């Protein structure tokens, strides 16, 4: 195929893949019941179960969270343990197959189909650490969950979001001097772009922020502190950030449901954001002031 | 006393992988470059090879070598990508952070620079999730990338943060490349320097160079070009290179000698380079990082 613009210096469109937010974020754990308690306190409701695997779908508003307790059978993927781990996220794109093949040509690692949580033909690549990144399309026409999931009877399949909560971003812990590598990875394969240091959201501004080409989702890359620089470079998805138009009132609602927030001198609830205490040893959520569906307002 | 940034290469030594690692360690080295066949060819399997390296307590300088990777089409390209992925996985299991890639010498490879850069870039992106850096090395008998200057140009063109060059001092000396060529290269882009010498003054043909490079190398200080080598690494030090030095000594005689004896020769080479040539005083752990931090 000929590129019609190859005779002129026309820069590539900003959003090459037609990315349009996050379809789901997945946790892996061998003790799903404990995690489910945490998710329900955060406002998520169970809406569907996988027909053949130990996989459940939780939802509130536009956010889907998959809880995966199925043992993994491929190297370099998360093996569910008691401590829940953020094991995957799915980006919505215009054409998942095209995005996937483009990613492979650029140097992404393909995940064999049998290892994918939902048996559907949802293409996936290796992400940071043992996590996966899925490509999902046609999310507005029908749901990827319709085929392999069985709806839980008598529950609202579309529970409303508490306090307008929506996916805002993921925090990724990376090794020392690894920021440039991961910026390259996400910008090449997905079209994420680094934001200047002056543009920050929430109450935890460390590291480097990458903005999705659809400008609705952020990845925050955080290198270890100086003291931890010589420790083995463990890299993983650390926490989910939720956007909410009113942090203080959302915190209030969540506290009444039993969610605890950090109140240290450095990190505490404010209008800009809040951070929950770690549940089950590893599960934290961050709240960030942001209007749903809009590009985030920098502070 | 051996400085932390000098290491040996398992391809210089005879015997079992365990025997090689023990000899390297006993000679006082803290790091070792791993030839892939030493690990995957372990008599008890690749897993046992990986375990032997991990149990040795030696730091892995890197894994060598991916060959004839770039410039191929269709099925050959796909095949080489599979080979590369397998080597990256082994490298990751070893705890290695560097894969040495030798410029293609295949007649099937395209010589188009844009194309080579694209393939190198893909390789580098494959290595990113595993935290591995790609060190691309010119080969005197490659059609496209004969030396570190050509490798540096391609790396610059490919422009990926975990892609750099490896420089083999043997090639520099054999081709009589001026040390001033090093001025054109960003020291941060040099990921590895390999050091060796050879016995004769002159190499008369490409065939002789290839034979010398693969069978008759000796350790620095043992050959006919000690002054040239000393000059070369003094220059590297001066431009701010602070990565590792690995002795890539491929010598048929050494493969008929006990690994301990060969490792002692490597030890003498490291002492000569560290104390006499670079005139260093005390070895400091994490030398590389400390020097980089000091420079910044």
XYZ file of C-alpha atoms in Angstrom:
595
model
C 0.000 0.000 0.000
C 1.277 3.453 -0.837
C 1.263 6.108 1.775
C -0.560 8.991 0.107
C 1.396 11.531 2.072
C 4.863 10.148 1.523
C 5.868 13.044 -0.749
C 5.170 15.725 1.785
C 6.418 16.284 5.273
C 3.057 15.672 6.939
C 3.521 14.701 10.547
C 1.873 11.522 11.755
C -1.552 12.053 13.252
C -1.413 12.413 17.001
C -3.641 9.439 17.695
C -2.392 6.798 15.256
C -4.348 3.924 16.803
C -7.520 5.894 17.388
C -7.104 5.198 21.089
C -10.185 6.000 23.133
C -9.563 5.331 26.804
C -9.333 2.157 28.860
C -11.727 -0.773 28.452
C -10.720 -2.643 31.599
C -8.003 -3.061 34.196
C -7.264 -6.533 35.551
C -6.107 -7.806 38.933
C -4.719 -11.310 39.406
C -5.100 -12.976 42.791
C -5.483 -16.481 44.147
C -7.847 -15.153 46.847
C -10.420 -13.209 44.830
C -12.905 -12.956 47.703
C -10.577 -10.730 49.726
C -9.999 -8.394 46.782
C -13.708 -8.289 45.984
C -14.336 -6.837 49.451
C -11.889 -4.031 48.692
C -13.400 -3.353 45.261
C -16.951 -3.285 46.629
C -15.979 -0.747 49.268
C -14.612 1.381 46.403
C -18.026 1.215 44.725
C -17.574 -1.610 42.218
C -20.372 -4.157 41.772
C -20.078 -7.692 40.415
C -21.891 -7.864 37.070
C -20.705 -11.019 35.301
C -18.746 -14.245 35.684
C -16.694 -16.021 33.076
C -18.344 -19.164 31.735
C -15.348 -21.445 32.175
C -12.603 -19.630 34.027
C -12.140 -18.176 37.473
C -12.622 -14.666 36.172
C -15.162 -12.069 37.329
C -16.186 -8.688 35.999
C -16.789 -5.720 38.332
C -18.143 -2.404 37.192
C -19.116 1.092 38.208
C -19.958 3.827 35.723
C -17.674 3.452 32.728
C -15.054 1.431 34.588
C -14.584 -2.329 34.225
C -12.325 -4.285 36.541
C -11.501 -7.931 35.893
C -10.577 -10.156 38.810
C -8.590 -13.091 37.493
C -7.838 -16.093 39.717
C -6.972 -18.436 36.856
C -3.465 -19.913 37.044
C -1.261 -18.557 34.246
C 0.435 -20.923 31.831
C 2.856 -18.629 30.046
C 6.241 -17.370 31.266
C 6.556 -13.724 32.248
C 2.881 -13.369 33.127
C 1.418 -12.952 36.595
C 0.868 -16.148 38.545
C -2.019 -15.346 40.910
C -0.929 -15.199 44.545
C -2.685 -14.088 47.723
C -1.379 -10.574 47.245
C -3.397 -9.087 44.385
C -1.327 -7.758 41.504
C -2.322 -5.394 38.703
C -1.862 -7.840 35.859
C -3.237 -6.138 32.735
C -4.977 -3.193 31.181
C -6.898 -2.957 27.933
C -6.737 0.030 25.627
C -9.661 0.818 23.346
C -8.525 1.385 19.790
C -10.124 1.844 16.390
C -8.936 -1.522 15.022
C -7.493 -3.916 17.588
C -5.999 -6.315 15.070
C -4.266 -3.542 13.143
C -2.966 -1.970 16.360
C -1.694 -5.353 17.531
C 0.148 -6.144 14.303
C 1.624 -2.682 14.160
C 2.866 -3.208 17.737
C 4.495 -6.522 16.805
C 6.283 -4.940 13.862
C 7.620 -2.256 16.151
C 8.986 -4.834 18.594
C 6.231 -5.772 21.069
C 6.027 -9.323 22.469
C 2.931 -11.269 21.498
C 0.955 -13.210 24.121
C -0.271 -16.616 22.947
C -4.069 -16.681 22.788
C -4.506 -19.527 25.272
C -2.944 -17.423 28.020
C -5.378 -14.579 27.692
C -7.880 -14.242 30.458
C -11.006 -14.276 28.396
C -10.460 -16.777 25.613
C -11.818 -14.198 23.222
C -9.690 -13.162 20.352
C -8.453 -10.084 22.147
C -4.859 -9.521 21.070
C -2.369 -8.778 23.820
C 1.298 -7.893 24.267
C 3.717 -7.973 27.194
C 3.800 -4.778 29.228
C 5.825 -3.831 32.272
C 7.043 -6.650 34.515
C 4.651 -9.555 34.171
C 1.676 -7.469 33.062
C -0.170 -7.574 29.741
C -1.701 -4.908 27.543
C -4.800 -5.815 25.522
C -6.155 -4.126 22.428
C -9.970 -3.875 22.304
C -12.107 -2.419 19.531
C -15.800 -2.039 18.706
C -16.492 -1.337 22.375
C -19.352 0.959 21.394
C -21.152 -1.627 19.238
C -21.171 -4.621 21.528
C -19.450 -5.667 24.668
C -16.471 -8.027 24.712
C -18.030 -9.505 27.834
C -21.252 -10.605 26.118
C -19.816 -13.818 24.722
C -17.669 -15.418 27.380
C -19.274 -13.952 30.461
C -22.563 -14.888 32.039
C -24.385 -11.938 33.557
C -25.096 -12.305 37.261
C -28.900 -12.561 37.537
C -30.898 -9.760 39.129
C -28.068 -7.245 39.347
C -27.875 -3.920 37.576
C -25.406 -4.521 34.727
C -24.533 -0.830 34.711
C -24.176 0.324 38.319
C -23.621 4.078 38.553
C -20.244 5.442 39.595
C -19.754 6.796 43.096
C -18.820 10.473 42.989
C -18.341 10.398 39.202
C -15.338 8.076 39.523
C -13.632 7.186 36.247
C -10.293 5.731 35.146
C -7.660 8.430 35.264
C -4.361 6.592 35.117
C -1.962 3.890 36.192
C 1.178 4.323 38.217
C 4.065 2.218 37.004
C 7.164 1.617 39.133
C 10.247 1.257 36.974
C 13.949 0.580 37.456
C 16.620 3.172 37.930
C 17.397 5.127 34.735
C 14.565 3.408 32.896
C 12.283 6.382 32.219
C 13.572 6.992 28.684
C 13.071 3.311 27.779
C 9.441 3.252 28.888
C 8.677 6.609 27.295
C 9.972 5.128 24.040
C 7.848 1.991 24.465
C 4.559 3.776 25.161
C 5.085 6.544 22.642
C 6.066 4.209 19.811
C 3.424 1.564 20.343
C 0.477 3.642 21.597
C 1.252 7.289 20.884
C 1.548 8.371 24.533
C 3.410 11.661 24.952
C 5.426 12.882 27.938
C 4.062 15.932 29.749
C 6.332 18.695 31.007
C 7.145 18.646 34.719
C 5.052 21.772 35.165
C 1.878 19.800 34.361
C 0.902 17.600 37.280
C -2.285 16.146 38.733
C -3.283 14.946 42.180
C -1.086 14.942 45.262
C 1.738 12.601 44.199
C 3.667 14.411 41.483
C 6.793 12.230 41.383
C 8.263 10.798 38.211
C 7.225 11.388 34.627
C 3.667 11.605 33.290
C 2.677 10.203 29.911
C -0.585 11.353 28.359
C -2.596 9.030 26.140
C -3.194 10.207 22.572
C -6.912 10.480 23.449
C -5.888 12.736 26.357
C -8.078 10.934 28.879
C -5.617 8.542 30.499
C -2.215 8.939 32.102
C 0.708 6.677 32.908
C 2.987 7.847 35.688
C 6.499 6.376 35.544
C 8.337 6.378 38.858
C 11.984 5.429 39.321
C 13.287 4.290 42.712
C 14.538 6.780 45.278
C 18.252 7.414 45.400
C 18.673 5.073 48.329
C 16.963 2.233 46.481
C 18.907 2.760 43.260
C 21.123 -0.247 43.745
C 18.324 -2.622 44.681
C 17.217 -5.073 41.962
C 15.029 -3.248 39.500
C 11.563 -4.549 40.140
C 9.089 -3.094 37.687
C 5.325 -3.358 37.915
C 1.980 -1.575 37.758
C 1.619 -0.139 41.239
C -1.854 1.429 41.529
C -4.894 2.722 39.679
C -5.782 6.388 39.708
C -9.458 7.350 39.597
C -10.625 10.763 38.498
C -13.446 12.481 40.384
C -14.867 15.994 39.971
C -15.039 16.527 43.740
C -12.318 14.758 45.692
C -13.450 15.829 49.164
C -17.051 14.680 48.819
C -15.991 11.427 47.114
C -13.533 10.752 49.944
C -16.382 11.375 52.365
C -18.635 8.860 50.586
C -15.868 6.258 50.422
C -14.883 6.716 54.073
C -18.461 5.992 55.065
C -18.160 2.747 53.112
C -15.073 1.805 55.113
C -12.287 2.971 52.786
C -9.286 4.400 54.652
C -7.109 7.204 53.308
C -3.510 8.079 54.098
C -3.151 11.030 56.424
C 0.578 11.574 56.727
C 2.160 14.993 56.667
C 3.292 14.558 53.091
C 0.353 12.610 51.711
C -3.147 13.457 52.866
C -6.592 14.143 51.475
C -6.921 17.478 49.690
C -9.044 19.028 46.950
C -6.440 17.892 44.457
C -6.403 14.244 45.412
C -6.126 11.456 47.961
C -4.522 8.060 48.413
C -6.082 5.033 50.099
C -4.099 2.982 52.574
C -2.798 -0.321 51.218
C -5.301 -3.156 51.475
C -4.201 -6.809 51.371
C -0.597 -5.668 51.451
C -0.552 -4.118 48.003
C -3.830 -2.683 46.736
C -3.973 1.120 46.745
C -6.151 3.548 44.847
C -5.454 7.173 44.169
C -8.110 9.843 43.659
C -7.333 12.752 41.377
C -9.407 15.863 40.788
C -10.719 15.570 37.226
C -13.981 15.970 35.313
C -15.126 12.711 33.711
C -14.752 12.440 29.960
C -12.689 15.599 29.720
C -9.014 16.104 29.340
C -7.714 16.538 32.840
C -7.401 20.036 34.208
C -3.828 20.580 35.331
C -3.395 21.973 38.742
C 43.652 -6.301 42.863
C 41.173 -6.284 40.004
C 38.930 -3.373 39.210
C 35.221 -3.973 39.122
C 34.768 -2.833 35.525
C 37.041 -5.501 33.988
C 35.601 -8.887 33.164
C 36.374 -12.119 31.379
C 34.498 -13.920 28.614
C 33.448 -17.571 28.956
C 34.480 -18.114 25.315
C 38.131 -17.650 26.336
C 38.065 -20.690 28.590
C 37.919 -24.457 28.189
C 35.858 -26.868 30.244
C 32.452 -26.905 31.875
C 30.493 -23.713 32.530
C 30.865 -24.238 36.282
C 34.624 -24.680 35.871
C 34.900 -21.511 33.793
C 32.891 -19.450 36.272
C 34.927 -20.747 39.200
C 38.184 -19.899 37.416
C 36.971 -16.377 36.613
C 35.943 -15.824 40.190
C 39.114 -17.300 41.663
C 41.192 -14.963 39.515
C 39.473 -12.071 41.280
C 36.981 -10.921 38.650
C 33.500 -9.816 39.656
C 31.863 -9.998 36.240
C 31.755 -12.277 33.228
C 30.516 -12.038 29.648
C 28.457 -15.115 28.831
C 28.673 -16.855 25.473
C 25.132 -18.119 24.853
C 26.197 -21.649 23.904
C 27.883 -22.082 27.305
C 24.457 -21.691 28.921
C 22.072 -23.362 26.489
C 24.612 -26.128 25.759
C 24.913 -27.053 29.431
C 24.873 -30.874 29.673
C 21.979 -30.715 32.161
C 20.018 -28.237 30.052
C 19.673 -24.476 29.701
C 17.978 -24.098 33.117
C 20.995 -25.685 34.802
C 23.249 -23.353 32.817
C 21.280 -20.337 34.019
C 21.433 -21.613 37.584
C 25.209 -22.109 37.393
C 25.656 -18.480 36.330
C 23.269 -17.157 38.964
C 24.905 -19.273 41.689
C 28.409 -18.150 40.700
C 27.939 -14.766 42.351
C 29.459 -13.141 39.268
C 27.737 -10.212 37.656
C 26.749 -10.840 34.048
C 28.400 -8.289 31.763
C 26.089 -9.397 28.979
C 25.098 -12.233 26.695
C 26.780 -12.804 23.320
C 26.116 -12.814 20.477
C 23.132 -12.277 18.231
C 24.483 -12.506 14.674
C 23.176 -11.715 11.195
C 20.004 -10.174 12.595
C 19.444 -7.039 10.558
C 18.524 -6.401 6.931
C 16.609 -9.619 6.233
C 13.212 -10.053 4.575
C 10.071 -12.081 5.089
C 10.641 -15.534 6.487
C 14.326 -14.937 7.295
C 13.462 -11.783 9.210
C 10.725 -13.559 11.186
C 13.133 -16.403 11.946
C 15.791 -14.025 13.231
C 13.255 -12.170 15.361
C 12.476 -15.510 17.016
C 16.178 -16.143 17.598
C 16.532 -12.665 19.082
C 13.562 -13.203 21.404
C 15.016 -16.475 22.622
C 18.366 -14.810 23.359
C 16.662 -11.930 25.156
C 14.797 -14.434 27.323
C 18.014 -16.269 28.208
C 19.704 -12.945 28.922
C 16.824 -11.939 31.194
C 16.954 -15.263 33.054
C 20.681 -14.813 33.629
C 20.028 -11.413 35.152
C 21.985 -9.922 32.248
C 21.297 -6.363 31.197
C 23.047 -6.330 27.840
C 22.812 -8.296 24.607
C 25.748 -8.056 22.241
C 24.668 -7.876 18.598
C 27.291 -8.331 15.897
C 26.713 -6.533 12.603
C 25.471 -8.856 9.905
C 27.963 -10.565 7.615
C 25.210 -12.305 5.650
C 25.094 -11.867 1.899
C 21.292 -12.092 2.166
C 21.121 -8.889 4.184
C 20.093 -5.615 2.605
C 22.667 -2.845 2.902
C 20.099 -0.056 3.167
C 20.880 2.021 6.258
C 17.266 3.011 6.864
C 16.272 -0.622 6.839
C 19.068 -1.698 9.199
C 18.181 1.122 11.587
C 14.539 0.003 11.587
C 15.516 -3.578 12.453
C 17.854 -2.434 15.235
C 15.103 -0.247 16.567
C 12.678 -3.157 16.654
C 15.261 -5.245 18.492
C 15.790 -2.477 21.033
C 12.041 -2.158 21.648
C 11.808 -5.936 22.136
C 14.455 -5.557 24.830
C 12.775 -2.666 26.690
C 10.254 -4.600 28.827
C 13.090 -6.880 29.968
C 15.372 -4.013 30.905
C 18.046 -5.136 28.464
C 20.297 -2.837 26.453
C 21.379 -3.664 22.921
C 25.074 -3.170 22.127
C 25.646 -3.152 18.371
C 29.130 -4.009 17.205
C 30.695 -3.390 13.806
C 32.438 -6.358 12.199
C 35.472 -5.897 9.938
C 34.038 -8.369 7.428
C 30.502 -6.996 7.460
C 29.368 -5.365 4.217
C 27.420 -2.659 5.972
C 28.886 -1.989 9.389
C 32.648 -2.442 9.421
C 33.609 -0.569 12.570
C 32.360 1.350 15.574
C 31.980 4.574 13.634
C 29.578 2.907 11.182
C 27.788 1.180 14.063
C 27.511 4.544 15.818
C 25.923 6.125 12.734
C 23.283 3.380 12.555
C 22.594 3.591 16.267
C 22.164 7.345 15.926
C 19.757 6.811 13.030
C 17.744 4.173 14.913
C 17.552 6.500 17.929
C 16.321 4.302 20.766
C 17.296 4.960 24.396
C 18.495 1.391 25.064
C 20.497 1.011 21.844
C 24.224 1.714 21.808
C 27.492 0.382 20.431
C 30.076 -2.123 21.516
C 33.655 -1.375 20.533
C 36.135 -4.177 19.974
C 39.675 -2.900 20.430
C 40.928 -5.717 18.220
C 39.102 -4.269 15.227
C 40.333 -0.786 16.000
C 43.953 -1.918 16.144
C 43.767 -4.322 13.202
C 42.208 -1.673 10.954
C 44.549 1.016 12.321
C 41.631 3.274 13.135
C 42.684 6.566 14.664
C 41.743 6.973 18.294
C 40.441 10.419 17.372
C 37.465 8.688 15.754
C 36.256 8.210 19.321
C 35.627 11.935 19.552
C 32.681 11.563 17.197
C 30.870 9.188 19.504
C 28.841 10.033 22.609
C 30.437 8.124 25.521
C 26.939 7.431 26.875
C 26.268 5.503 23.668
C 29.176 3.126 24.254
C 27.690 0.213 26.171
C 30.658 -2.140 26.161
C 34.336 -2.161 25.243
C 35.961 -5.466 24.399
C 39.719 -5.766 24.744
C 42.213 -8.153 23.222
C 45.500 -8.094 21.349
C 47.338 -10.392 18.907
C 50.921 -11.475 18.405
C 51.873 -10.302 14.958
C 52.631 -6.750 13.943
C 50.604 -6.653 10.804
C 47.536 -8.307 9.316
C 47.870 -8.642 5.576
C 44.425 -9.658 4.339
C 40.799 -9.827 5.304
C 41.094 -13.619 5.541
C 44.025 -13.322 7.894
C 42.114 -10.793 9.990
C 39.128 -13.113 10.304
C 41.375 -16.038 11.264
C 43.302 -13.963 13.777
C 40.117 -12.565 15.300
C 38.589 -15.974 15.853
C 41.644 -18.082 16.831
C 44.740 -16.108 17.774
C 43.783 -13.314 20.129
C 45.696 -12.805 23.359
C 45.077 -10.782 26.505
C 46.025 -7.104 26.648
C 49.702 -6.793 27.545
C 50.587 -10.129 25.924
C 50.512 -9.068 22.291
C 52.362 -6.838 19.883
C 50.167 -3.740 20.310
C 50.298 -2.903 23.989
C 51.035 0.745 23.284
C 48.132 1.037 20.869
C 45.767 -0.627 23.346
C 46.956 1.556 26.201
C 46.508 4.614 24.043
C 43.010 3.496 23.071
C 41.708 2.913 26.559
C 43.325 6.052 27.910
C 41.396 7.902 25.226
C 38.161 6.124 26.171
C 38.714 7.125 29.757
C 39.383 10.700 28.701
C 36.155 11.056 26.699
C 34.266 9.860 29.776
C 33.548 6.218 29.030
C 32.543 4.573 32.300
C 31.115 1.221 31.224
C 32.627 -2.235 31.374
C 35.743 -3.662 29.746
C 35.485 -7.292 28.708
C 38.378 -9.456 27.497
C 37.087 -11.102 24.322
C 40.093 -13.306 23.831
C 39.391 -16.112 21.361
C 42.477 -18.310 21.203
C 42.738 -21.976 20.262
C 45.758 -22.467 22.540
C 43.867 -21.158 25.550
C 41.182 -23.740 24.918
C 43.841 -26.410 25.492
C 44.981 -24.963 28.794
C 43.367 -25.274 32.239
C 40.875 -22.426 32.728
C 42.672 -21.379 35.935
C 45.895 -20.783 34.004
C 44.091 -18.695 31.366
C 42.201 -16.751 34.027
C 45.517 -15.881 35.682
C 46.689 -14.377 32.398
C 43.468 -12.337 32.331
C 44.167 -11.249 35.879
C 47.601 -9.947 34.872
C 45.999 -8.080 31.953
C 43.430 -6.440 34.246
C 46.119 -5.395 36.705
C 48.267 -3.930 33.961
C 45.350 -1.962 32.509
C 43.956 -0.758 35.812
C 47.112 0.133 37.641
C 49.653 0.958 34.954
C 47.594 2.228 32.043
C 44.661 3.925 33.760
C 46.709 4.614 36.915
C 43.833 3.967 39.230
C 44.310 3.712 42.941
C 41.605 2.021 44.944
C 38.894 -0.138 43.481
C 35.500 1.123 44.515
C 32.312 -0.904 44.315
C 29.746 0.388 41.819
C 32.514 2.271 40.090
C 30.419 2.848 37.002
C 27.577 4.609 38.733
C 29.766 6.609 41.039
C 31.850 7.896 38.178
C 28.761 8.728 36.167
C 27.209 10.552 39.101
C 30.431 12.453 39.704
C 30.511 13.559 36.085
C 26.898 14.683 36.120
